[in-house]
Short mmCIF file of C-alpha atoms in Angstrom, two decimals:
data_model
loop_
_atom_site.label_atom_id
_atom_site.label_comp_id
_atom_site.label_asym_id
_atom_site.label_seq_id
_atom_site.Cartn_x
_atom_site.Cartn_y
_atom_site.Cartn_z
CA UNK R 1 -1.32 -13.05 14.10
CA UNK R 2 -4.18 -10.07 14.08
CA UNK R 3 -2.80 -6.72 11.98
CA UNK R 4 -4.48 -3.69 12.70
CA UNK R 5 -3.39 -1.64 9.51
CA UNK R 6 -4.06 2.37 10.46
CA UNK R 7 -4.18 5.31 8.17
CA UNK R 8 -2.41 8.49 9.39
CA UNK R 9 -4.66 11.37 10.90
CA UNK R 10 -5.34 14.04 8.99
CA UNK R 11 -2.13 15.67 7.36
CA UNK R 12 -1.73 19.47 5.85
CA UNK R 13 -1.66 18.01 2.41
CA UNK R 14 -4.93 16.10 3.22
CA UNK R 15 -6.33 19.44 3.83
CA UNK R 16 -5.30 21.41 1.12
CA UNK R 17 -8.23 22.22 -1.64
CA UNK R 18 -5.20 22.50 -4.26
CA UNK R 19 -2.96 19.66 -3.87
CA UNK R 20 -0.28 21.90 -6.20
CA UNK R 21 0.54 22.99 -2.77
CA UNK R 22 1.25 19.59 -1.14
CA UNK R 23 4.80 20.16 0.82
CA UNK R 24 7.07 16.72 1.18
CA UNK R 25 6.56 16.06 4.38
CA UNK R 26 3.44 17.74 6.28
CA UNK R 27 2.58 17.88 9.52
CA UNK R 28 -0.97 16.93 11.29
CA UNK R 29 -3.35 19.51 11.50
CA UNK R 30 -5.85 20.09 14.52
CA UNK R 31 -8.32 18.16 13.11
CA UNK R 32 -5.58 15.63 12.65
CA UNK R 33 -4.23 15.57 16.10
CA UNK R 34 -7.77 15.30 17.33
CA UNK R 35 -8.79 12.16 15.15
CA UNK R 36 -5.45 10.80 16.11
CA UNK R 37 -6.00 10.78 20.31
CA UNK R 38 -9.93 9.47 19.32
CA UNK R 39 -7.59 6.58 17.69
CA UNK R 40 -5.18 6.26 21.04
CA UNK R 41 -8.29 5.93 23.08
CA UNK R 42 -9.84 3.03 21.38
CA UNK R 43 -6.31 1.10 20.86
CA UNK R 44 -5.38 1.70 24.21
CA UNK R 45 -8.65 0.06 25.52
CA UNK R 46 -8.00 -2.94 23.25
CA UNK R 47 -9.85 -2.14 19.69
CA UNK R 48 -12.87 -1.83 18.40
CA UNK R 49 -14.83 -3.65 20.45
CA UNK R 50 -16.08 -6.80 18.59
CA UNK R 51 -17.38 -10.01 19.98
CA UNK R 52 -16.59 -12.41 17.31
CA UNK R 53 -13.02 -11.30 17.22
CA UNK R 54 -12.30 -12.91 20.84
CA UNK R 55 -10.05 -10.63 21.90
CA UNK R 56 -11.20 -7.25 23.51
CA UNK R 57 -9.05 -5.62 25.55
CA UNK R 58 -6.27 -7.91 25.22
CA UNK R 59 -3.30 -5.72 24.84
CA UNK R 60 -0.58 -4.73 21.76
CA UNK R 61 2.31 -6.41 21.50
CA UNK R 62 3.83 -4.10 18.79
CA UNK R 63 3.43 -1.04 17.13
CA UNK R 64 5.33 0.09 14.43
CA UNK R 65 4.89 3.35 12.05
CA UNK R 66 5.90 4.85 8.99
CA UNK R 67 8.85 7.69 9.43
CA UNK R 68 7.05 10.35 7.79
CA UNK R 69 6.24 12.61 9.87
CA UNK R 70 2.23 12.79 9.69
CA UNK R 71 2.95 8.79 11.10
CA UNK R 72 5.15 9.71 13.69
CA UNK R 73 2.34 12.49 15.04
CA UNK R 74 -0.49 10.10 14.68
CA UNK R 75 1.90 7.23 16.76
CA UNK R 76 2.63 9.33 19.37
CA UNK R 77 -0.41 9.38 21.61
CA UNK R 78 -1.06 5.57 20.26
CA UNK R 79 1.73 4.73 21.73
CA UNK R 80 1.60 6.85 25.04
CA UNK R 81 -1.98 4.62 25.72
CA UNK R 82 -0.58 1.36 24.68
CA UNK R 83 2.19 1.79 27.08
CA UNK R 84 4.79 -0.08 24.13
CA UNK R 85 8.02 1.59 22.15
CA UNK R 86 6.84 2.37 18.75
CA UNK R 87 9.36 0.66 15.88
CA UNK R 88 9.83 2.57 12.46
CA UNK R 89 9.11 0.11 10.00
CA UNK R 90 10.78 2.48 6.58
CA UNK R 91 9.66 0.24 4.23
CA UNK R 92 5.54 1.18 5.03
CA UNK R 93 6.25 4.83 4.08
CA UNK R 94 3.55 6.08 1.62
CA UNK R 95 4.08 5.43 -1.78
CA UNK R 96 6.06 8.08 -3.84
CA UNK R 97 8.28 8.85 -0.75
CA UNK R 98 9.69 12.18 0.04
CA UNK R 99 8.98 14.55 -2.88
CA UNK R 100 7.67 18.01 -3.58
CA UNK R 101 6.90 19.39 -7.13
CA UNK R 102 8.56 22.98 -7.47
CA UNK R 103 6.87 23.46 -10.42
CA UNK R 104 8.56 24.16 -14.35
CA UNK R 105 11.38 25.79 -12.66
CA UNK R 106 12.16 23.80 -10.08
CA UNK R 107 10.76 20.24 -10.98
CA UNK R 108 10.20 17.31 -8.56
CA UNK R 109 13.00 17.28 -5.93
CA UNK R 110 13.29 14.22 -3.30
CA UNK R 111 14.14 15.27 0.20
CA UNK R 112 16.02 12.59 3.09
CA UNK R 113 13.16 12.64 5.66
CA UNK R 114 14.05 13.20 9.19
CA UNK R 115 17.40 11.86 10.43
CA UNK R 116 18.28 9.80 13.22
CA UNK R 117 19.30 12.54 15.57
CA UNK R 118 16.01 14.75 14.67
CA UNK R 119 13.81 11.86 15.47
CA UNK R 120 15.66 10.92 19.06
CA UNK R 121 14.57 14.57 19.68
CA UNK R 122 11.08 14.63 18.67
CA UNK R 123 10.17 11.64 19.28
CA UNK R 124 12.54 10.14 22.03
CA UNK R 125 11.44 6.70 22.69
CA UNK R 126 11.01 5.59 19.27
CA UNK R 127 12.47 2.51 18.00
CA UNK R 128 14.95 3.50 14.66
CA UNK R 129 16.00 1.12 12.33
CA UNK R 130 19.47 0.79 10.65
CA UNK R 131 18.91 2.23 7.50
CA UNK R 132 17.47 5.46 9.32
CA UNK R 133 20.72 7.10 9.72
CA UNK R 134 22.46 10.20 10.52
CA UNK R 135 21.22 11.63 6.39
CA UNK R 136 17.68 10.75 6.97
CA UNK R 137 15.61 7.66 4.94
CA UNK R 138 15.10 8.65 1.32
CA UNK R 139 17.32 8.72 -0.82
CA UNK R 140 15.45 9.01 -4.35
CA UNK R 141 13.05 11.46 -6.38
CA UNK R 142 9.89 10.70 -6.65
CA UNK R 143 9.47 7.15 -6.10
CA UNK R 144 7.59 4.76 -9.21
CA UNK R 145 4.72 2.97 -9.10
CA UNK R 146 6.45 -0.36 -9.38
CA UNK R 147 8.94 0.36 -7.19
CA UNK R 148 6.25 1.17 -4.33
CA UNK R 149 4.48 -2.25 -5.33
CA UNK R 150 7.53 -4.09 -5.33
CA UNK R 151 8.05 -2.68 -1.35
CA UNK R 152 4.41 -3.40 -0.60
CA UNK R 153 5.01 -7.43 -1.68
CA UNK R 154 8.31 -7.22 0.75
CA UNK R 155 6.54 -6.32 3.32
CA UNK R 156 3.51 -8.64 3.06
CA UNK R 157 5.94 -11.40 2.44
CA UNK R 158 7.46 -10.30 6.10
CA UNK R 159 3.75 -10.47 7.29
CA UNK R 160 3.11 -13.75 6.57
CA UNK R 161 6.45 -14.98 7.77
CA UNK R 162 5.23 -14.03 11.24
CA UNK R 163 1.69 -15.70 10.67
CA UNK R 164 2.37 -18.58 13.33
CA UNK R 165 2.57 -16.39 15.95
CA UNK R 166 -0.19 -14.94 18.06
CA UNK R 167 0.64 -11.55 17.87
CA UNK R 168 -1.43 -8.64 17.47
CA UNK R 169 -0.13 -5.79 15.86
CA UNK R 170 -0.57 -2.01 14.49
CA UNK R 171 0.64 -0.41 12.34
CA UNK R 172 0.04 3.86 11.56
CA UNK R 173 1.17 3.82 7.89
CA UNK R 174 -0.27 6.05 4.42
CA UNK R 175 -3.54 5.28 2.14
CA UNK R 176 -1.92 4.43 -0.94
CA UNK R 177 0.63 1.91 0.77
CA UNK R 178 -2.66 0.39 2.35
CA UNK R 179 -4.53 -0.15 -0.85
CA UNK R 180 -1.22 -1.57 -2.38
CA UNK R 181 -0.42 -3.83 0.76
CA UNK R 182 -4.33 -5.36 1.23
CA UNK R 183 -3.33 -6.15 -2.81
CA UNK R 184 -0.43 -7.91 -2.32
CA UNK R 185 -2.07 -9.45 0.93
CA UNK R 186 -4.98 -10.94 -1.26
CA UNK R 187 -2.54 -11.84 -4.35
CA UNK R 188 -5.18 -9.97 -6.26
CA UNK R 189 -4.03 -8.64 -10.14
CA UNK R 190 -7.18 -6.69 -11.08
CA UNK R 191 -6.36 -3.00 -10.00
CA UNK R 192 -8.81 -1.92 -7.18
CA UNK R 193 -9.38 1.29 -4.43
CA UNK R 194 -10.24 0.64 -1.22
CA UNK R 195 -11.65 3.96 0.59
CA UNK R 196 -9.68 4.46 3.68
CA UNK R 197 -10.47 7.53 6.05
CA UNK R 198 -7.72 9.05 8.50
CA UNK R 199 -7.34 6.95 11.18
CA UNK R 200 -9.68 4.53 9.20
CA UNK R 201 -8.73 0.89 10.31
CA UNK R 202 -8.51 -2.04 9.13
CA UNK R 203 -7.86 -5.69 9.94
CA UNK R 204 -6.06 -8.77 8.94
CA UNK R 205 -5.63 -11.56 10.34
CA UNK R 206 -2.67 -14.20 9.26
CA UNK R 207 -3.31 -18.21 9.86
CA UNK R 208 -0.78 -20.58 10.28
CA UNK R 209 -1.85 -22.54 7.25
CA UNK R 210 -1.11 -19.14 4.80
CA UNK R 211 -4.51 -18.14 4.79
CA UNK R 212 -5.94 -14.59 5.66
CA UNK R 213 -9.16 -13.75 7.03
CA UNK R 214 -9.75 -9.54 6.01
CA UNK R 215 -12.02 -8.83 8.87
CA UNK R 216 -12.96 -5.09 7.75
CA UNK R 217 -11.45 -2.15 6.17
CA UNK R 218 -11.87 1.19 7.06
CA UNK R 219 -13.62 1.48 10.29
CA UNK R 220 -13.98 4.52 11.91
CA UNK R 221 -15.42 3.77 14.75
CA UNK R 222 -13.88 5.92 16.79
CA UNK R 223 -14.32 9.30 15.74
CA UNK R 224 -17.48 11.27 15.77
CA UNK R 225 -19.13 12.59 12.53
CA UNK R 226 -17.15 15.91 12.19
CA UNK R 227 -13.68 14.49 12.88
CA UNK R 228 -14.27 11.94 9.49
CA UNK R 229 -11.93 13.15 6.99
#
């Protein structure tokens, strides 16, 4: 199986010069929406093209994306040149979930995402999972760092459960929840940062014996020198 893990475009927050004024769930800005059709017109042509990968222009067989909303936008035209549903994978939401600081008066409040019924209107097509209901996602404050750790294991255990198969998936998910899941992915213990750009991607690839080959991080390819971010 061949995971193409994909950074959101560029969000409002990822804009702002004082993140004080970060908002819980942001959309994309023009810049954003820009990088994010550079990224549907690459995918939808197969990938970065690569030789020693073997596989150019093969098509997706899945996509699946974050629910926050900054995923959703960047999915949308990914999905639209793919011709495939989109599934929302909740559990590769960025770590911290939905939260806004209010400041001494108001403190950090959590907020429920967008509901079931809000995202069949959006985004009509997209695939909704059970525990996306009719109250939204999140149900918490601000969301610990073990507790986003913790998520990032579960869902690179559910990776390599499906490493027999010979799939090729993306996935539009958040820069923190990347770093965390290419941890978890390598087993490794010593804390680390891995620079990813909006719409930077990068790719795994699962063997049937367990073992991973990381085939690059960050790649930005696709967008031209202005549009990095």
């Amino acid at each position: 199986m061949r995971l193409y893990i994909i950074r959101h475009a560029q969000s409002a927050n990822n804009a702002l010069e004082d993140q004080r004024e970060r908002t819980a769930e942001p959309p994309l800005t023009e810049v954003g929406r820009r990088q994010a059709d550079c990224l549907a017109s690459l995918l939808g042509n197969g990938g970065i093209p690569d030789p020693k990968l073997g596989d150019a222009g093969r098509p997706f067989d899945r996509l699946y994306t974050s629910p926050m909303r900054r995923a959703l936008e960047t999915t949308e035209p990914v999905a639209r040149a793919l011709g495939i549903q989109p599934h929302i994978w909740v559990d590769i939401h960025e770590c911290g979930g939905m939260w806004q600081d209010h400041g001494p008066e108001g403190g950090i409040v959590g907020y429920p995402g967008m509901n079931r019924a809000e995202i069949a209107t959006v985004y009509p097509g997209y695939q909704p999972p059970d525990e996306l209901t009719d109250t939204g996602w999140w149900r918490h404050g601000q969301e610990e760092t073990a507790a986003c750790r913790a998520r990032t294991w579960r869902v690179a255990a559910a990776l390599r459960a499906r490493a027999a198969t010979d799939e090729r998936i993306a996935m539009v998910t958040h820069g923190d929840f990347i770093n965390n899941l290419l941890q978890a992915l390598l087993d490794a213990t010593a804390p680390m940062w891995i620079h990813v750009y909006n719409t930077g991607i990068s790719v795994v690839d699962f063997r049937p014996d367990g073992s991973l080959g990381l085939r690059y991080t960050n790649r930005v390819d696709h967008l031209p020198p202005e549009l990095i971010t």
